[in-house]
Amino acid sequence: MSFFHPAHGDGTGRFGRFGGQYVPEALVAAIDELTVAYDKARHDEAFAAELTDLLENYAGRPTPLTEVPRFAEAVGARVFLKREDLNHTGSHKLNNALGQALLAKRMGKPRVIAETGAGQHGVATATACALLGIDCTVYMGTLDIERQALNVARMRILGTEVVAVPTGAGTLKDAINEAFRDWVANVDSTHYLFGTAAGPHPFPTIVRDLQRVVGVEAREQIQRRTGRLPDAVVACVGGGSNAIGAFHPFLDDAGTRLIGCEAAGDGVETGRHAATFAGGKVGVLHGSRSYVLQDEDGQTRETHSISAGLDYAGVGPEHSHLRDSGRAEYVPVTDDEAMAALRLLARTEGIIPAIESSHALAGAIKLNADLGEVVLINLSGRGDKDMDTAAGYFDLVGE
């Protein structure tokens, strides 16, 4: 498949009034080097062939499309899950990690750094670096280390150094801050393997292109299974990598609604949430212009979500453009709604989803009959890593 898509975006990292590059002077040369290297790679058939081989024979693509009729009773439509939870390492994150690790090798960078919230991007990056023989360091907030201990152990056994970030709320935003500081200090030897479709140009485009494989496969699979396109594609949104990958191949299909589900935590009205669109305004975070959760002084607000992977104060700039242009819709989903959907899928279909993905499941239930007859939900990851959180939430010990 082609990893280059010239439409939707002006090629300079701007999506309407969003995106761009807001970086310190020390990073300008590295950003320029990455932009040139990626532009060459995405037009290079050898790069595409090497990545395609890894996706098929290492990651396990294509991932299947599973119809879930018992769960679908709660949605009121035929529901199909795109099973990124069955990708090697358990989430969509490996698609991006393999592509960027190959790019780092092409650029002659012997070291990769990354940030992670739920740990899935960290595990995927550690896996890709182990495979390709690249030194790897992953930054992770202390709160996320506590609630994602299994993924910390997975990264360490793969040979990656996991650095705890105690500043701020100890979540993804703080880990990204520390990763940027490392990159500024070690830019000559290090590639920052950014995990979501946010950050300065060209990261939103790189991550989008490398995750498009999700939507490309799903679009072909659902037409083969149902003879038609879906009425809606639903995905969870933190930074937005799995959602933009699922949405992008459907952008020109006017009859298909694109619906992102963001983390409303305890409820948008409580202030304890990570619902960037429902509670944010336009600003700059981590190198790009997008919607950001801010206080009255314009400072980035602390966030809350039961899902470490969605606990982020910003969102990718292409999502902001899709939202303002009306092409995509974004709905808030609370912790309680997501956890109820997690348990429902587990008990009706024998599939334990990640808490991130459970926000998409809950969003589909919430919208119910409005979604049409055929609904595609991107199941971005599996729930093994979230069992401590789920056991505590449902009081399963001794149940």
PDB file of C-alpha atoms in Angstrom, residues 1-296:
ATOM      1  CA  MET A   1       0.000   0.000   0.000  1.00  0.00           C
ATOM      2  CA  SER A   2       1.027   3.634  -0.399  1.00  0.00           C
ATOM      3  CA  PHE A   3       1.943   5.449   2.808  1.00  0.00           C
ATOM      4  CA  PHE A   4       1.652   8.855   1.145  1.00  0.00           C
ATOM      5  CA  HIS A   5      -1.683  10.611   0.922  1.00  0.00           C
ATOM      6  CA  PRO A   6      -1.498  14.095  -0.621  1.00  0.00           C
ATOM      7  CA  ALA A   7      -5.071  15.122   0.176  1.00  0.00           C
ATOM      8  CA  HIS A   8      -6.397  16.646   3.394  1.00  0.00           C
ATOM      9  CA  GLY A   9      -3.680  18.988   4.621  1.00  0.00           C
ATOM     10  CA  ASP A  10      -1.525  21.398   2.664  1.00  0.00           C
ATOM     11  CA  GLY A  11       1.727  19.440   2.897  1.00  0.00           C
ATOM     12  CA  THR A  12       3.244  21.981   5.294  1.00  0.00           C
ATOM     13  CA  GLY A  13       1.674  20.627   8.439  1.00  0.00           C
ATOM     14  CA  ARG A  14      -1.344  22.945   8.419  1.00  0.00           C
ATOM     15  CA  PHE A  15      -4.861  21.589   8.638  1.00  0.00           C
ATOM     16  CA  GLY A  16      -6.917  24.725   8.175  1.00  0.00           C
ATOM     17  CA  ARG A  17      -5.913  26.995  11.066  1.00  0.00           C
ATOM     18  CA  PHE A  18      -4.430  24.101  13.048  1.00  0.00           C
ATOM     19  CA  GLY A  19      -1.057  22.332  13.160  1.00  0.00           C
ATOM     20  CA  GLY A  20       2.257  24.001  12.320  1.00  0.00           C
ATOM     21  CA  GLN A  21       5.607  23.998  14.112  1.00  0.00           C
ATOM     22  CA  TYR A  22       5.975  25.778  17.463  1.00  0.00           C
ATOM     23  CA  VAL A  23       9.337  24.465  18.671  1.00  0.00           C
ATOM     24  CA  PRO A  24      12.474  25.839  20.351  1.00  0.00           C
ATOM     25  CA  GLU A  25      15.275  26.958  18.032  1.00  0.00           C
ATOM     26  CA  ALA A  26      17.415  23.991  19.138  1.00  0.00           C
ATOM     27  CA  LEU A  27      14.948  21.587  17.504  1.00  0.00           C
ATOM     28  CA  VAL A  28      14.489  23.341  14.170  1.00  0.00           C
ATOM     29  CA  ALA A  29      17.364  21.491  12.464  1.00  0.00           C
ATOM     30  CA  ALA A  30      16.121  18.116  13.767  1.00  0.00           C
ATOM     31  CA  ILE A  31      12.565  18.825  12.626  1.00  0.00           C
ATOM     32  CA  ASP A  32      13.844  19.874   9.199  1.00  0.00           C
ATOM     33  CA  GLU A  33      16.001  16.707   8.975  1.00  0.00           C
ATOM     34  CA  LEU A  34      13.012  14.549   9.907  1.00  0.00           C
ATOM     35  CA  THR A  35      10.750  16.313   7.395  1.00  0.00           C
ATOM     36  CA  VAL A  36      13.203  15.715   4.545  1.00  0.00           C
ATOM     37  CA  ALA A  37      13.877  12.095   5.584  1.00  0.00           C
ATOM     38  CA  TYR A  38      10.186  11.245   5.831  1.00  0.00           C
ATOM     39  CA  ASP A  39       9.362  12.927   2.530  1.00  0.00           C
ATOM     40  CA  LYS A  40      11.998  10.739   0.845  1.00  0.00           C
ATOM     41  CA  ALA A  41      10.918   7.589   2.654  1.00  0.00           C
ATOM     42  CA  ARG A  42       7.224   7.850   1.871  1.00  0.00           C
ATOM     43  CA  HIS A  43       7.980   8.088  -1.836  1.00  0.00           C
ATOM     44  CA  ASP A  44      10.462   5.203  -1.680  1.00  0.00           C
ATOM     45  CA  GLU A  45       9.111   1.830  -2.778  1.00  0.00           C
ATOM     46  CA  ALA A  46      11.859   0.018  -0.823  1.00  0.00           C
ATOM     47  CA  PHE A  47      10.747   1.705   2.426  1.00  0.00           C
ATOM     48  CA  ALA A  48       7.114   0.803   1.770  1.00  0.00           C
ATOM     49  CA  ALA A  49       8.063  -2.789   0.918  1.00  0.00           C
ATOM     50  CA  GLU A  50      10.156  -3.219   4.093  1.00  0.00           C
ATOM     51  CA  LEU A  51       7.399  -1.775   6.280  1.00  0.00           C
ATOM     52  CA  THR A  52       4.692  -3.811   4.578  1.00  0.00           C
ATOM     53  CA  ASP A  53       6.703  -6.987   5.123  1.00  0.00           C
ATOM     54  CA  LEU A  54       7.062  -6.201   8.841  1.00  0.00           C
ATOM     55  CA  LEU A  55       3.360  -5.369   9.186  1.00  0.00           C
ATOM     56  CA  GLU A  56       2.321  -8.623   7.525  1.00  0.00           C
ATOM     57  CA  ASN A  57       4.908 -11.061   8.840  1.00  0.00           C
ATOM     58  CA  TYR A  58       5.848  -9.575  12.222  1.00  0.00           C
ATOM     59  CA  ALA A  59       2.894  -7.491  13.419  1.00  0.00           C
ATOM     60  CA  GLY A  60       0.272  -9.881  12.034  1.00  0.00           C
ATOM     61  CA  ARG A  61      -1.640  -7.649   9.631  1.00  0.00           C
ATOM     62  CA  PRO A  62      -4.262  -7.516   8.324  1.00  0.00           C
ATOM     63  CA  THR A  63      -6.116  -7.628  11.622  1.00  0.00           C
ATOM     64  CA  PRO A  64      -9.600  -9.192  11.379  1.00  0.00           C
ATOM     65  CA  LEU A  65     -13.018  -7.534  11.389  1.00  0.00           C
ATOM     66  CA  THR A  66     -15.291  -9.198  13.952  1.00  0.00           C
ATOM     67  CA  GLU A  67     -19.084  -8.841  14.011  1.00  0.00           C
ATOM     68  CA  VAL A  68     -20.411  -8.695  17.584  1.00  0.00           C
ATOM     69  CA  PRO A  69     -24.183  -9.432  17.452  1.00  0.00           C
ATOM     70  CA  ARG A  70     -24.837  -9.806  21.189  1.00  0.00           C
ATOM     71  CA  PHE A  71     -23.051  -6.557  22.049  1.00  0.00           C
ATOM     72  CA  ALA A  72     -24.795  -4.906  19.087  1.00  0.00           C
ATOM     73  CA  GLU A  73     -28.168  -5.224  20.813  1.00  0.00           C
ATOM     74  CA  ALA A  74     -27.130  -2.262  22.957  1.00  0.00           C
ATOM     75  CA  VAL A  75     -26.279  -0.211  19.861  1.00  0.00           C
ATOM     76  CA  GLY A  76     -29.278  -1.090  17.694  1.00  0.00           C
ATOM     77  CA  ALA A  77     -27.242  -1.741  14.545  1.00  0.00           C
ATOM     78  CA  ARG A  78     -24.930  -4.352  13.040  1.00  0.00           C
ATOM     79  CA  VAL A  79     -21.609  -3.696  14.776  1.00  0.00           C
ATOM     80  CA  PHE A  80     -18.183  -4.719  13.485  1.00  0.00           C
ATOM     81  CA  LEU A  81     -14.961  -4.328  15.481  1.00  0.00           C
ATOM     82  CA  LYS A  82     -11.653  -3.630  13.764  1.00  0.00           C
ATOM     83  CA  ARG A  83      -9.429  -5.846  15.897  1.00  0.00           C
ATOM     84  CA  GLU A  84      -6.275  -3.809  16.520  1.00  0.00           C
ATOM     85  CA  ASP A  85      -6.156  -5.607  19.871  1.00  0.00           C
ATOM     86  CA  LEU A  86      -4.892  -8.625  17.883  1.00  0.00           C
ATOM     87  CA  ASN A  87      -1.957  -6.699  16.432  1.00  0.00           C
ATOM     88  CA  HIS A  88       1.392  -7.880  17.920  1.00  0.00           C
ATOM     89  CA  THR A  89       1.915  -6.135  21.308  1.00  0.00           C
ATOM     90  CA  GLY A  90      -1.842  -5.688  21.620  1.00  0.00           C
ATOM     91  CA  SER A  91      -2.699  -2.378  20.003  1.00  0.00           C
ATOM     92  CA  HIS A  92      -2.566  -0.202  16.883  1.00  0.00           C
ATOM     93  CA  LYS A  93       0.563   1.491  18.244  1.00  0.00           C
ATOM     94  CA  LEU A  94       2.961  -0.971  16.587  1.00  0.00           C
ATOM     95  CA  ASN A  95       1.992   0.299  13.098  1.00  0.00           C
ATOM     96  CA  ASN A  96       3.498   3.698  13.861  1.00  0.00           C
ATOM     97  CA  ALA A  97       6.412   2.378  15.940  1.00  0.00           C
ATOM     98  CA  LEU A  98       7.674   0.060  13.199  1.00  0.00           C
ATOM     99  CA  GLY A  99       7.464   2.810  10.576  1.00  0.00           C
ATOM    100  CA  GLN A 100       9.248   5.437  12.664  1.00  0.00           C
ATOM    101  CA  ALA A 101      11.897   2.972  13.891  1.00  0.00           C
ATOM    102  CA  LEU A 102      12.695   2.140  10.263  1.00  0.00           C
ATOM    103  CA  LEU A 103      12.894   5.875   9.603  1.00  0.00           C
ATOM    104  CA  ALA A 104      15.293   6.359  12.543  1.00  0.00           C
ATOM    105  CA  LYS A 105      17.536   3.662  11.127  1.00  0.00           C
ATOM    106  CA  ARG A 106      17.509   5.381   7.725  1.00  0.00           C
ATOM    107  CA  MET A 107      18.509   8.659   9.393  1.00  0.00           C
ATOM    108  CA  GLY A 108      21.427   6.906  11.148  1.00  0.00           C
ATOM    109  CA  LYS A 109      20.047   7.580  14.631  1.00  0.00           C
ATOM    110  CA  PRO A 110      21.325   4.914  17.079  1.00  0.00           C
ATOM    111  CA  ARG A 111      18.930   5.976  19.852  1.00  0.00           C
ATOM    112  CA  VAL A 112      15.162   6.424  20.065  1.00  0.00           C
ATOM    113  CA  ILE A 113      13.151   8.125  22.798  1.00  0.00           C
ATOM    114  CA  ALA A 114       9.403   7.994  23.277  1.00  0.00           C
ATOM    115  CA  GLU A 115       6.695   8.962  25.707  1.00  0.00           C
ATOM    116  CA  THR A 116       3.795   6.826  26.812  1.00  0.00           C
ATOM    117  CA  GLY A 117       0.622   7.101  28.840  1.00  0.00           C
ATOM    118  CA  ALA A 118      -1.138   3.734  28.838  1.00  0.00           C
ATOM    119  CA  GLY A 119       2.155   2.040  28.016  1.00  0.00           C
ATOM    120  CA  GLN A 120       1.035   0.602  24.680  1.00  0.00           C
ATOM    121  CA  HIS A 121       3.071   3.095  22.646  1.00  0.00           C
ATOM    122  CA  GLY A 122       6.022   2.477  24.948  1.00  0.00           C
ATOM    123  CA  VAL A 123       5.734  -1.277  24.509  1.00  0.00           C
ATOM    124  CA  ALA A 124       5.383  -0.925  20.734  1.00  0.00           C
ATOM    125  CA  THR A 125       8.424   1.361  20.557  1.00  0.00           C
ATOM    126  CA  ALA A 126      10.474  -0.945  22.808  1.00  0.00           C
ATOM    127  CA  THR A 127       9.469  -3.877  20.598  1.00  0.00           C
ATOM    128  CA  ALA A 128      10.406  -2.144  17.335  1.00  0.00           C
ATOM    129  CA  CYS A 129      13.739  -0.995  18.784  1.00  0.00           C
ATOM    130  CA  ALA A 130      14.566  -4.490  20.068  1.00  0.00           C
ATOM    131  CA  LEU A 131      13.760  -5.889  16.630  1.00  0.00           C
ATOM    132  CA  LEU A 132      15.933  -3.357  14.796  1.00  0.00           C
ATOM    133  CA  GLY A 133      18.789  -3.112  17.346  1.00  0.00           C
ATOM    134  CA  ILE A 134      18.187   0.514  18.425  1.00  0.00           C
ATOM    135  CA  ASP A 135      18.767   1.839  21.978  1.00  0.00           C
ATOM    136  CA  CYS A 136      15.464   2.946  23.503  1.00  0.00           C
ATOM    137  CA  THR A 137      14.394   5.203  26.381  1.00  0.00           C
ATOM    138  CA  VAL A 138      10.722   5.765  27.278  1.00  0.00           C
ATOM    139  CA  TYR A 139       9.387   8.586  29.479  1.00  0.00           C
ATOM    140  CA  MET A 140       6.314   7.842  31.560  1.00  0.00           C
ATOM    141  CA  GLY A 141       4.457   9.779  34.261  1.00  0.00           C
ATOM    142  CA  THR A 142       4.568   8.352  37.776  1.00  0.00           C
ATOM    143  CA  LEU A 143       0.787   7.993  37.979  1.00  0.00           C
ATOM    144  CA  ASP A 144       0.781   6.074  34.698  1.00  0.00           C
ATOM    145  CA  ILE A 145       3.676   3.865  35.890  1.00  0.00           C
ATOM    146  CA  GLU A 146       1.555   2.961  38.901  1.00  0.00           C
ATOM    147  CA  ARG A 147      -1.580   2.095  36.898  1.00  0.00           C
ATOM    148  CA  GLN A 148       0.249   0.410  33.993  1.00  0.00           C
ATOM    149  CA  ALA A 149       2.822  -1.693  35.874  1.00  0.00           C
ATOM    150  CA  LEU A 150       2.499  -4.652  33.493  1.00  0.00           C
ATOM    151  CA  ASN A 151       3.496  -2.547  30.494  1.00  0.00           C
ATOM    152  CA  VAL A 152       6.450  -1.091  32.416  1.00  0.00           C
ATOM    153  CA  ALA A 153       7.697  -4.637  32.998  1.00  0.00           C
ATOM    154  CA  ARG A 154       7.156  -5.482  29.322  1.00  0.00           C
ATOM    155  CA  MET A 155       9.246  -2.504  28.213  1.00  0.00           C
ATOM    156  CA  ARG A 156      12.055  -3.349  30.628  1.00  0.00           C
ATOM    157  CA  ILE A 157      12.249  -7.004  29.572  1.00  0.00           C
ATOM    158  CA  LEU A 158      12.586  -5.778  25.983  1.00  0.00           C
ATOM    159  CA  GLY A 159      15.715  -3.870  27.044  1.00  0.00           C
ATOM    160  CA  THR A 160      14.213  -0.369  27.220  1.00  0.00           C
ATOM    161  CA  GLU A 161      15.023   2.156  29.938  1.00  0.00           C
ATOM    162  CA  VAL A 162      11.807   3.503  31.481  1.00  0.00           C
ATOM    163  CA  VAL A 163      12.256   6.953  33.049  1.00  0.00           C
ATOM    164  CA  ALA A 164       9.674   8.010  35.644  1.00  0.00           C
ATOM    165  CA  VAL A 165       8.373  11.606  35.337  1.00  0.00           C
ATOM    166  CA  PRO A 166       7.103  12.894  38.708  1.00  0.00           C
ATOM    167  CA  THR A 167       6.233  16.445  37.591  1.00  0.00           C
ATOM    168  CA  GLY A 168       2.705  17.779  37.033  1.00  0.00           C
ATOM    169  CA  ALA A 169       0.014  15.143  37.323  1.00  0.00           C
ATOM    170  CA  GLY A 170       2.443  12.354  36.389  1.00  0.00           C
ATOM    171  CA  THR A 171       0.586  11.633  33.158  1.00  0.00           C
ATOM    172  CA  LEU A 172       1.133  11.770  29.388  1.00  0.00           C
ATOM    173  CA  LYS A 173       1.519  15.563  29.058  1.00  0.00           C
ATOM    174  CA  ASP A 174       4.346  15.531  31.594  1.00  0.00           C
ATOM    175  CA  ALA A 175       6.057  12.567  29.892  1.00  0.00           C
ATOM    176  CA  ILE A 176       5.975  14.428  26.553  1.00  0.00           C
ATOM    177  CA  ASN A 177       7.542  17.503  28.189  1.00  0.00           C
ATOM    178  CA  GLU A 178      10.468  15.405  29.469  1.00  0.00           C
ATOM    179  CA  ALA A 179      10.899  13.618  26.137  1.00  0.00           C
ATOM    180  CA  PHE A 180      11.181  16.993  24.361  1.00  0.00           C
ATOM    181  CA  ARG A 181      13.844  18.086  26.880  1.00  0.00           C
ATOM    182  CA  ASP A 182      15.828  14.888  26.161  1.00  0.00           C
ATOM    183  CA  TRP A 183      15.493  15.466  22.403  1.00  0.00           C
ATOM    184  CA  VAL A 184      16.827  19.034  22.665  1.00  0.00           C
ATOM    185  CA  ALA A 185      19.883  17.745  24.570  1.00  0.00           C
ATOM    186  CA  ASN A 186      20.608  14.729  22.360  1.00  0.00           C
ATOM    187  CA  VAL A 187      19.246  15.711  18.989  1.00  0.00           C
ATOM    188  CA  ASP A 188      22.293  14.599  16.967  1.00  0.00           C
ATOM    189  CA  SER A 189      22.014  10.942  18.001  1.00  0.00           C
ATOM    190  CA  THR A 190      18.336  10.588  18.863  1.00  0.00           C
ATOM    191  CA  HIS A 191      15.006  10.281  17.063  1.00  0.00           C
ATOM    192  CA  TYR A 192      11.887  11.170  19.031  1.00  0.00           C
ATOM    193  CA  LEU A 193       9.382   8.464  18.102  1.00  0.00           C
ATOM    194  CA  PHE A 194       6.222  10.474  18.760  1.00  0.00           C
ATOM    195  CA  GLY A 195       3.262   8.293  19.621  1.00  0.00           C
ATOM    196  CA  THR A 196       0.172  10.165  18.535  1.00  0.00           C
ATOM    197  CA  ALA A 197      -1.057  12.344  15.696  1.00  0.00           C
ATOM    198  CA  ALA A 198      -0.165  15.546  17.556  1.00  0.00           C
ATOM    199  CA  GLY A 199       3.059  17.510  18.094  1.00  0.00           C
ATOM    200  CA  PRO A 200       4.876  19.727  15.588  1.00  0.00           C
ATOM    201  CA  HIS A 201       4.837  19.075  11.850  1.00  0.00           C
ATOM    202  CA  PRO A 202       5.671  16.523  10.459  1.00  0.00           C
ATOM    203  CA  PHE A 203       4.593  14.239  13.359  1.00  0.00           C
ATOM    204  CA  PRO A 204       0.794  14.527  12.828  1.00  0.00           C
ATOM    205  CA  THR A 205       1.263  13.592   9.166  1.00  0.00           C
ATOM    206  CA  ILE A 206       3.763  10.787   9.841  1.00  0.00           C
ATOM    207  CA  VAL A 207       1.588   9.144  12.498  1.00  0.00           C
ATOM    208  CA  ARG A 208      -1.558   9.611  10.374  1.00  0.00           C
ATOM    209  CA  ASP A 209       0.075   8.013   7.339  1.00  0.00           C
ATOM    210  CA  LEU A 210       1.417   5.065   9.353  1.00  0.00           C
ATOM    211  CA  GLN A 211      -1.974   4.456  10.994  1.00  0.00           C
ATOM    212  CA  ARG A 212      -4.004   4.748   7.750  1.00  0.00           C
ATOM    213  CA  VAL A 213      -3.490   1.002   7.329  1.00  0.00           C
ATOM    214  CA  VAL A 214      -6.245   0.516   9.950  1.00  0.00           C
ATOM    215  CA  GLY A 215      -8.885   2.333   7.911  1.00  0.00           C
ATOM    216  CA  VAL A 216      -7.678   1.045   4.551  1.00  0.00           C
ATOM    217  CA  GLU A 217      -8.063  -2.550   5.719  1.00  0.00           C
ATOM    218  CA  ALA A 218     -11.365  -1.908   7.496  1.00  0.00           C
ATOM    219  CA  ARG A 219     -12.904  -0.137   4.482  1.00  0.00           C
ATOM    220  CA  GLU A 220     -12.150  -3.093   2.228  1.00  0.00           C
ATOM    221  CA  GLN A 221     -13.182  -5.678   4.838  1.00  0.00           C
ATOM    222  CA  ILE A 222     -16.564  -4.178   5.705  1.00  0.00           C
ATOM    223  CA  GLN A 223     -17.529  -3.790   2.049  1.00  0.00           C
ATOM    224  CA  ARG A 224     -16.636  -7.449   1.502  1.00  0.00           C
ATOM    225  CA  ARG A 225     -18.685  -8.513   4.548  1.00  0.00           C
ATOM    226  CA  THR A 226     -21.752  -6.302   4.071  1.00  0.00           C
ATOM    227  CA  GLY A 227     -21.610  -5.121   0.458  1.00  0.00           C
ATOM    228  CA  ARG A 228     -21.613  -1.491   1.559  1.00  0.00           C
ATOM    229  CA  LEU A 229     -19.786   1.200   3.493  1.00  0.00           C
ATOM    230  CA  PRO A 230     -20.617   1.697   7.187  1.00  0.00           C
ATOM    231  CA  ASP A 231     -23.040   4.382   8.305  1.00  0.00           C
ATOM    232  CA  ALA A 232     -20.590   5.362  11.036  1.00  0.00           C
ATOM    233  CA  VAL A 233     -16.959   4.813  12.051  1.00  0.00           C
ATOM    234  CA  VAL A 234     -16.412   5.247  15.796  1.00  0.00           C
ATOM    235  CA  ALA A 235     -13.056   5.501  17.605  1.00  0.00           C
ATOM    236  CA  CYS A 236     -11.690   6.810  20.890  1.00  0.00           C
ATOM    237  CA  VAL A 237      -9.706  10.060  20.867  1.00  0.00           C
ATOM    238  CA  GLY A 238      -6.943  11.209  23.198  1.00  0.00           C
ATOM    239  CA  GLY A 239      -4.184  12.547  20.966  1.00  0.00           C
ATOM    240  CA  GLY A 240      -6.089  10.758  18.216  1.00  0.00           C
ATOM    241  CA  SER A 241      -3.752   8.318  16.430  1.00  0.00           C
ATOM    242  CA  ASN A 242      -6.092   5.328  16.182  1.00  0.00           C
ATOM    243  CA  ALA A 243      -9.036   7.553  15.256  1.00  0.00           C
ATOM    244  CA  ILE A 244      -7.263   9.445  12.485  1.00  0.00           C
ATOM    245  CA  GLY A 245      -5.986   6.127  11.100  1.00  0.00           C
ATOM    246  CA  ALA A 246      -9.501   4.692  11.060  1.00  0.00           C
ATOM    247  CA  PHE A 247     -11.180   7.875   9.791  1.00  0.00           C
ATOM    248  CA  HIS A 248      -8.826   8.948   7.032  1.00  0.00           C
ATOM    249  CA  PRO A 249      -9.715   6.459   4.266  1.00  0.00           C
ATOM    250  CA  PHE A 250     -13.401   7.354   4.812  1.00  0.00           C
ATOM    251  CA  LEU A 251     -13.021  11.153   4.590  1.00  0.00           C
ATOM    252  CA  ASP A 252     -14.428  11.342   1.073  1.00  0.00           C
ATOM    253  CA  ASP A 253     -17.341   8.976   1.844  1.00  0.00           C
ATOM    254  CA  ALA A 254     -20.036  11.529   2.625  1.00  0.00           C
ATOM    255  CA  GLY A 255     -22.504   8.862   3.771  1.00  0.00           C
ATOM    256  CA  THR A 256     -20.230   7.643   6.553  1.00  0.00           C
ATOM    257  CA  ARG A 257     -20.269   9.591   9.824  1.00  0.00           C
ATOM    258  CA  LEU A 258     -16.946   9.859  11.650  1.00  0.00           C
ATOM    259  CA  ILE A 259     -17.348   9.936  15.427  1.00  0.00           C
ATOM    260  CA  GLY A 260     -14.580  10.412  17.972  1.00  0.00           C
ATOM    261  CA  CYS A 261     -15.174   9.624  21.648  1.00  0.00           C
ATOM    262  CA  GLU A 262     -13.149  11.673  24.129  1.00  0.00           C
ATOM    263  CA  ALA A 263     -12.624  11.091  27.830  1.00  0.00           C
ATOM    264  CA  ALA A 264     -15.165  12.961  29.965  1.00  0.00           C
ATOM    265  CA  GLY A 265     -13.771  11.441  33.187  1.00  0.00           C
ATOM    266  CA  ASP A 266     -16.110  12.231  36.083  1.00  0.00           C
ATOM    267  CA  GLY A 267     -18.195  14.418  33.720  1.00  0.00           C
ATOM    268  CA  VAL A 268     -17.327  17.565  31.772  1.00  0.00           C
ATOM    269  CA  GLU A 269     -19.323  19.663  34.228  1.00  0.00           C
ATOM    270  CA  THR A 270     -17.085  18.533  37.134  1.00  0.00           C
ATOM    271  CA  GLY A 271     -13.860  19.823  35.577  1.00  0.00           C
ATOM    272  CA  ARG A 272     -12.238  16.408  36.170  1.00  0.00           C
ATOM    273  CA  HIS A 273     -11.970  15.211  32.575  1.00  0.00           C
ATOM    274  CA  ALA A 274      -9.796  15.103  29.437  1.00  0.00           C
ATOM    275  CA  ALA A 275     -12.511  16.093  26.926  1.00  0.00           C
ATOM    276  CA  THR A 276     -10.541  18.553  24.817  1.00  0.00           C
ATOM    277  CA  PHE A 277     -13.340  19.501  22.442  1.00  0.00           C
ATOM    278  CA  ALA A 278     -16.091  19.652  25.046  1.00  0.00           C
ATOM    279  CA  GLY A 279     -14.049  21.750  27.481  1.00  0.00           C
ATOM    280  CA  GLY A 280     -11.081  23.224  25.595  1.00  0.00           C
ATOM    281  CA  LYS A 281     -10.235  26.162  23.357  1.00  0.00           C
ATOM    282  CA  VAL A 282      -7.686  26.847  20.639  1.00  0.00           C
ATOM    283  CA  GLY A 283      -4.085  27.109  21.846  1.00  0.00           C
ATOM    284  CA  VAL A 284      -0.599  25.669  21.392  1.00  0.00           C
ATOM    285  CA  LEU A 285       0.583  22.494  23.116  1.00  0.00           C
ATOM    286  CA  HIS A 286       3.632  20.366  22.372  1.00  0.00           C
ATOM    287  CA  GLY A 287       4.505  22.181  19.176  1.00  0.00           C
ATOM    288  CA  SER A 288       1.211  22.518  17.330  1.00  0.00           C
ATOM    289  CA  ARG A 289      -1.945  24.625  17.330  1.00  0.00           C
ATOM    290  CA  SER A 290      -5.079  22.726  18.220  1.00  0.00           C
ATOM    291  CA  TYR A 291      -7.791  22.524  20.859  1.00  0.00           C
ATOM    292  CA  VAL A 292      -6.241  22.444  24.341  1.00  0.00           C
ATOM    293  CA  LEU A 293      -7.655  22.294  27.869  1.00  0.00           C
ATOM    294  CA  GLN A 294      -6.627  25.596  29.493  1.00  0.00           C
ATOM    295  CA  ASP A 295      -7.315  27.573  32.651  1.00  0.00           C
ATOM    296  CA  GLU A 296      -8.400  31.218  32.704  1.00  0.00           C
TER     297      GLU A 296
END
